[in-house]
Amino acid sequence: EAGVTQSPTHLIKTRGQQATLRCSPISGHTSVYWYQQALGLGLQFLLWYDEGEERNRGNFPPRFSGRQFPNYSSELNVNALELEDSALYLCASSLLAGGNSPLHFGNGTRLTVT
Amino acid sequence: AQSVTQLGSHVSVSEGALVLLRCNYSSSVPPYLFWYVQYPNQGLQLLLKYTSAATLVKGINGFEAEFKKSETSFHLTKPSAHMSDAAEYFCAVKTSGGSYIPTFGRGTSLIVHP
């Protein structure tokens, strides 16, 4: 079974540009979560998609957005990049949104904003 | 509301010594609890999960955790540390009160000395 895949592995952008990060969940998983892991801050919840709909978003500005496609893959867009957006962005998928179903993580996209 | 506190951002042990990583949670409803491990430049990998079937949960790589409701704790232990256990460990809580979105602790870096 293929795991969660994220692309690109690394992304370097300059301040003010836009970044697009992609995620393919495990086959059969319909829920996709995005987290930001900045140095020393742990994992901060960004967005949750399930069955093609945005179900919840964390405490991030609107320039962080995304979508989920019919094949359940997902895209995270970050507009008007700021230096503090530099972080590891992790995507995770889950078989079920509720209950004790754990998250399965990809290896992340390292975004560097200069 | 739900939250997780991991006591100690760094824990240092000698190879062969007991590993104890602390996790306390806050939740007004019964929680689902998880421990994940993150190796350098990788995503998070599930170590074990608590699902209310048993208070002592065994996971991969010889780790186990005990759910103590009275102490709102879910500490992770391993009898004998190996060099390969050096990594970042995250505790996470998931509840209906939090819309089943996992909340993660800030992580504990485990350092294993030879």
mmCIF file of C-alpha atoms in Angstrom:
data_model
loop_
_atom_site.group_PDB
_atom_site.id
_atom_site.type_symbol
_atom_site.label_atom_id
_atom_site.label_comp_id
_atom_site.label_asym_id
_atom_site.label_seq_id
_atom_site.Cartn_x
_atom_site.Cartn_y
_atom_site.Cartn_z
ATOM 1 C CA GLU A 1 0.000 0.000 0.000
ATOM 2 C CA ALA A 2 1.448 3.342 -1.031
ATOM 3 C CA GLY A 3 1.638 5.905 1.746
ATOM 4 C CA VAL A 4 0.781 9.571 1.689
ATOM 5 C CA THR A 5 2.874 11.358 -0.912
ATOM 6 C CA GLN A 6 3.687 15.050 -0.968
ATOM 7 C CA SER A 7 5.316 17.200 -3.616
ATOM 8 C CA PRO A 8 7.566 18.971 -3.963
ATOM 9 C CA THR A 9 9.969 17.893 -1.237
ATOM 10 C CA HIS A 10 11.514 21.341 -1.057
ATOM 11 C CA LEU A 11 10.244 24.695 -2.263
ATOM 12 C CA ILE A 12 12.073 27.996 -2.209
ATOM 13 C CA LYS A 13 10.107 31.190 -2.787
ATOM 14 C CA THR A 14 10.630 34.881 -2.263
ATOM 15 C CA ARG A 15 8.454 37.076 -0.088
ATOM 16 C CA GLY A 16 5.192 38.047 -1.787
ATOM 17 C CA GLN A 17 5.092 35.055 -4.129
ATOM 18 C CA GLN A 18 2.598 32.204 -4.076
ATOM 19 C CA ALA A 19 3.318 28.594 -3.185
ATOM 20 C CA THR A 20 1.359 25.480 -4.136
ATOM 21 C CA LEU A 21 1.861 22.225 -2.258
ATOM 22 C CA ARG A 22 0.328 18.916 -3.274
ATOM 23 C CA CYS A 23 -0.723 15.792 -1.424
ATOM 24 C CA SER A 24 -1.998 12.365 -2.444
ATOM 25 C CA PRO A 25 -3.667 10.389 0.365
ATOM 26 C CA ILE A 26 -3.562 6.673 0.939
ATOM 27 C CA SER A 27 -5.939 4.889 -1.405
ATOM 28 C CA GLY A 28 -9.396 4.711 0.159
ATOM 29 C CA HIS A 29 -8.809 7.604 2.563
ATOM 30 C CA THR A 30 -11.210 10.482 2.030
ATOM 31 C CA SER A 31 -10.049 12.818 4.799
ATOM 32 C CA VAL A 32 -6.993 15.013 4.279
ATOM 33 C CA TYR A 33 -5.425 17.252 6.906
ATOM 34 C CA TRP A 34 -2.752 19.929 6.540
ATOM 35 C CA TYR A 35 -0.456 20.956 9.374
ATOM 36 C CA GLN A 36 2.318 23.518 9.620
ATOM 37 C CA GLN A 37 5.396 22.526 11.608
ATOM 38 C CA ALA A 38 7.494 25.562 12.335
ATOM 39 C CA LEU A 39 10.652 25.332 14.412
ATOM 40 C CA GLY A 40 9.829 25.033 18.103
ATOM 41 C CA LEU A 41 6.064 25.351 17.624
ATOM 42 C CA GLY A 42 5.017 21.741 17.130
ATOM 43 C CA LEU A 43 2.251 20.952 14.662
ATOM 44 C CA GLN A 44 -0.325 23.653 14.021
ATOM 45 C CA PHE A 45 -3.578 22.603 12.337
ATOM 46 C CA LEU A 46 -4.237 24.386 9.050
ATOM 47 C CA LEU A 47 -7.060 22.748 7.107
ATOM 48 C CA TRP A 48 -9.214 19.635 6.997
ATOM 49 C CA TYR A 49 -10.910 18.324 3.863
ATOM 50 C CA ASP A 50 -13.330 15.443 3.659
ATOM 51 C CA GLU A 51 -15.280 14.194 0.649
ATOM 52 C CA GLY A 52 -14.219 17.225 -1.355
ATOM 53 C CA GLU A 53 -15.386 19.812 1.166
ATOM 54 C CA GLU A 54 -13.463 22.028 3.578
ATOM 55 C CA ARG A 55 -14.664 20.866 7.005
ATOM 56 C CA ASN A 56 -12.601 23.033 9.293
ATOM 57 C CA ARG A 57 -9.680 25.423 9.319
ATOM 58 C CA GLY A 58 -7.216 26.459 11.966
ATOM 59 C CA ASN A 59 -6.250 29.911 13.169
ATOM 60 C CA PHE A 60 -4.440 30.999 10.022
ATOM 61 C CA PRO A 61 -5.081 33.987 7.742
ATOM 62 C CA PRO A 62 -7.180 33.604 4.562
ATOM 63 C CA ARG A 63 -4.083 33.644 2.356
ATOM 64 C CA PHE A 64 -3.748 30.005 3.394
ATOM 65 C CA SER A 65 -6.269 28.080 1.326
ATOM 66 C CA GLY A 66 -6.668 24.813 -0.459
ATOM 67 C CA ARG A 67 -8.959 22.341 -2.064
ATOM 68 C CA GLN A 68 -9.633 18.646 -2.393
ATOM 69 C CA PHE A 69 -10.118 17.059 -5.772
ATOM 70 C CA PRO A 70 -12.597 14.291 -6.745
ATOM 71 C CA ASN A 71 -9.805 11.697 -6.398
ATOM 72 C CA TYR A 72 -9.293 12.981 -2.795
ATOM 73 C CA SER A 73 -5.864 14.441 -3.495
ATOM 74 C CA SER A 74 -5.397 17.910 -2.099
ATOM 75 C CA GLU A 75 -3.602 21.151 -2.735
ATOM 76 C CA LEU A 76 -2.496 23.814 -0.260
ATOM 77 C CA ASN A 77 -1.990 27.336 -1.564
ATOM 78 C CA VAL A 78 -0.209 30.065 0.308
ATOM 79 C CA ASN A 79 -0.512 33.543 -1.188
ATOM 80 C CA ALA A 80 1.552 36.649 -0.460
ATOM 81 C CA LEU A 81 4.280 34.640 1.227
ATOM 82 C CA GLU A 82 5.868 36.030 4.362
ATOM 83 C CA LEU A 83 9.203 35.075 5.915
ATOM 84 C CA GLU A 84 7.423 33.446 8.864
ATOM 85 C CA ASP A 85 5.676 31.024 6.498
ATOM 86 C CA SER A 86 8.969 29.125 6.280
ATOM 87 C CA ALA A 87 8.191 25.722 7.768
ATOM 88 C CA LEU A 88 7.619 22.046 7.089
ATOM 89 C CA TYR A 89 4.099 21.510 5.769
ATOM 90 C CA LEU A 90 2.716 18.099 6.549
ATOM 91 C CA CYS A 91 -0.219 16.433 4.891
ATOM 92 C CA ALA A 92 -1.996 13.504 6.516
ATOM 93 C CA SER A 93 -4.867 11.286 5.523
ATOM 94 C CA SER A 94 -7.331 9.282 7.580
ATOM 95 C CA LEU A 95 -9.692 6.447 6.780
ATOM 96 C CA LEU A 96 -12.410 7.948 8.940
ATOM 97 C CA ALA A 97 -12.759 11.505 10.157
ATOM 98 C CA GLY A 98 -14.141 10.590 13.549
ATOM 99 C CA GLY A 99 -13.399 8.026 16.189
ATOM 100 C CA ASN A 100 -9.999 6.543 16.842
ATOM 101 C CA SER A 101 -8.807 6.489 13.249
ATOM 102 C CA PRO A 102 -5.195 7.761 13.297
ATOM 103 C CA LEU A 103 -3.557 10.112 10.835
ATOM 104 C CA HIS A 104 -1.071 8.810 8.283
ATOM 105 C CA PHE A 105 1.515 11.426 7.388
ATOM 106 C CA GLY A 106 3.550 12.188 4.320
ATOM 107 C CA ASN A 107 7.172 13.296 4.590
ATOM 108 C CA GLY A 108 6.255 16.929 4.135
ATOM 109 C CA THR A 109 7.192 19.854 1.947
ATOM 110 C CA ARG A 110 9.914 22.119 3.293
ATOM 111 C CA LEU A 111 8.964 25.685 2.297
ATOM 112 C CA THR A 112 11.641 28.335 2.563
ATOM 113 C CA VAL A 113 10.705 31.961 2.035
ATOM 114 C CA THR A 114 13.573 34.392 1.409
ATOM 115 C CA ALA B 1 -11.871 22.184 23.950
ATOM 116 C CA GLN B 2 -8.914 19.863 24.005
ATOM 117 C CA SER B 3 -5.216 20.352 24.626
ATOM 118 C CA VAL B 4 -2.035 18.390 25.150
ATOM 119 C CA THR B 5 1.004 19.185 27.280
ATOM 120 C CA GLN B 6 4.272 17.355 26.884
ATOM 121 C CA LEU B 7 6.556 17.954 29.836
ATOM 122 C CA GLY B 8 10.153 18.401 28.790
ATOM 123 C CA SER B 9 11.161 19.521 25.313
ATOM 124 C CA HIS B 10 14.258 17.303 25.592
ATOM 125 C CA VAL B 11 14.810 14.009 27.413
ATOM 126 C CA SER B 12 18.263 12.462 27.568
ATOM 127 C CA VAL B 13 18.893 8.814 28.495
ATOM 128 C CA SER B 14 21.708 6.311 28.226
ATOM 129 C CA GLU B 15 21.416 3.329 25.927
ATOM 130 C CA GLY B 16 19.708 0.530 27.840
ATOM 131 C CA ALA B 17 18.002 2.874 30.304
ATOM 132 C CA LEU B 18 14.278 3.328 30.827
ATOM 133 C CA VAL B 19 12.565 5.839 28.553
ATOM 134 C CA LEU B 20 9.717 7.916 30.007
ATOM 135 C CA LEU B 21 8.060 10.646 27.942
ATOM 136 C CA ARG B 22 5.254 12.519 29.643
ATOM 137 C CA CYS B 23 1.936 13.585 28.152
ATOM 138 C CA ASN B 24 -1.027 15.196 29.909
ATOM 139 C CA TYR B 25 -4.253 16.056 28.144
ATOM 140 C CA SER B 26 -7.234 18.243 28.800
ATOM 141 C CA SER B 27 -10.651 17.253 27.535
ATOM 142 C CA SER B 28 -14.247 17.506 28.737
ATOM 143 C CA VAL B 29 -15.223 14.359 26.864
ATOM 144 C CA PRO B 30 -13.592 10.916 26.563
ATOM 145 C CA PRO B 31 -10.460 11.262 24.453
ATOM 146 C CA TYR B 32 -8.723 9.226 21.843
ATOM 147 C CA LEU B 33 -4.973 9.480 22.434
ATOM 148 C CA PHE B 34 -2.028 8.829 20.167
ATOM 149 C CA TRP B 35 1.759 8.821 20.215
ATOM 150 C CA TYR B 36 3.704 9.526 17.038
ATOM 151 C CA VAL B 37 7.435 9.493 16.288
ATOM 152 C CA GLN B 38 9.230 11.729 13.808
ATOM 153 C CA TYR B 39 12.696 10.930 12.512
ATOM 154 C CA PRO B 40 14.765 13.694 10.869
ATOM 155 C CA ASN B 41 13.422 14.886 7.527
ATOM 156 C CA GLN B 42 10.412 12.598 7.720
ATOM 157 C CA GLY B 43 6.737 12.830 8.554
ATOM 158 C CA LEU B 44 5.139 11.446 11.698
ATOM 159 C CA GLN B 45 4.668 7.705 12.186
ATOM 160 C CA LEU B 46 2.073 6.205 14.529
ATOM 161 C CA LEU B 47 3.574 4.441 17.550
ATOM 162 C CA LEU B 48 0.360 3.512 19.357
ATOM 163 C CA LYS B 49 -3.176 4.655 20.120
ATOM 164 C CA TYR B 50 -5.596 4.484 23.047
ATOM 165 C CA THR B 51 -9.126 3.497 22.121
ATOM 166 C CA SER B 52 -10.690 2.680 25.525
ATOM 167 C CA ALA B 53 -10.385 -1.091 25.031
ATOM 168 C CA ALA B 54 -7.482 -1.330 27.487
ATOM 169 C CA THR B 55 -5.651 1.216 29.601
ATOM 170 C CA LEU B 56 -2.210 -0.232 28.821
ATOM 171 C CA VAL B 57 -1.461 0.035 25.130
ATOM 172 C CA LYS B 58 1.430 -1.663 23.382
ATOM 173 C CA GLY B 59 2.901 -0.155 20.257
ATOM 174 C CA ILE B 60 5.680 -0.684 17.800
ATOM 175 C CA ASN B 61 9.409 -0.814 18.597
ATOM 176 C CA GLY B 62 8.801 -1.928 22.204
ATOM 177 C CA PHE B 63 6.988 1.216 23.308
ATOM 178 C CA GLU B 64 3.882 1.219 25.470
ATOM 179 C CA ALA B 65 1.678 3.815 27.123
ATOM 180 C CA GLU B 66 -0.774 3.765 30.010
ATOM 181 C CA PHE B 67 -3.978 5.783 30.069
ATOM 182 C CA LYS B 68 -4.711 7.164 33.555
ATOM 183 C CA LYS B 69 -8.012 8.999 33.610
ATOM 184 C CA SER B 70 -7.599 10.244 37.187
ATOM 185 C CA GLU B 71 -4.301 11.882 36.240
ATOM 186 C CA THR B 72 -5.353 12.833 32.675
ATOM 187 C CA SER B 73 -2.093 11.324 31.525
ATOM 188 C CA PHE B 74 -0.875 9.080 28.731
ATOM 189 C CA HIS B 75 2.853 8.675 29.350
ATOM 190 C CA LEU B 76 5.034 6.754 26.890
ATOM 191 C CA THR B 77 7.601 4.250 28.162
ATOM 192 C CA LYS B 78 10.153 1.789 26.889
ATOM 193 C CA PRO B 79 12.148 -0.472 29.245
ATOM 194 C CA SER B 80 15.463 -0.212 27.408
ATOM 195 C CA ALA B 81 16.472 2.592 25.057
ATOM 196 C CA HIS B 82 18.273 1.922 21.788
ATOM 197 C CA MET B 83 20.324 4.404 19.823
ATOM 198 C CA SER B 84 17.773 4.095 17.028
ATOM 199 C CA ASP B 85 15.061 5.498 19.342
ATOM 200 C CA ALA B 86 16.564 8.982 19.084
ATOM 201 C CA ALA B 87 13.818 11.061 17.475
ATOM 202 C CA GLU B 88 11.048 13.582 18.164
ATOM 203 C CA TYR B 89 7.952 12.194 19.891
ATOM 204 C CA PHE B 90 4.510 13.765 19.733
ATOM 205 C CA CYS B 91 1.438 13.090 21.830
ATOM 206 C CA ALA B 92 -1.946 13.879 20.260
ATOM 207 C CA VAL B 93 -5.566 14.020 21.450
ATOM 208 C CA LYS B 94 -8.727 13.721 19.393
ATOM 209 C CA THR B 95 -12.256 14.249 20.711
ATOM 210 C CA SER B 96 -15.763 14.996 19.563
ATOM 211 C CA GLY B 97 -15.428 18.336 21.345
ATOM 212 C CA GLY B 98 -12.571 19.217 19.028
ATOM 213 C CA SER B 99 -14.449 18.149 15.923
ATOM 214 C CA TYR B 100 -12.204 15.081 15.797
ATOM 215 C CA ILE B 101 -9.285 17.205 14.637
ATOM 216 C CA PRO B 102 -6.137 15.924 16.331
ATOM 217 C CA THR B 103 -4.344 18.407 18.571
ATOM 218 C CA PHE B 104 -0.634 17.756 19.015
ATOM 219 C CA GLY B 105 1.732 18.526 21.823
ATOM 220 C CA ARG B 106 4.893 20.488 21.115
ATOM 221 C CA GLY B 107 6.975 17.360 21.014
ATOM 222 C CA THR B 108 9.788 15.855 23.073
ATOM 223 C CA SER B 109 13.181 15.240 21.576
ATOM 224 C CA LEU B 110 14.638 11.958 22.851
ATOM 225 C CA ILE B 111 18.437 11.877 22.999
ATOM 226 C CA VAL B 112 20.119 8.516 23.548
ATOM 227 C CA HIS B 113 23.723 8.429 24.723
ATOM 228 C CA PRO B 114 25.954 5.385 24.117
#
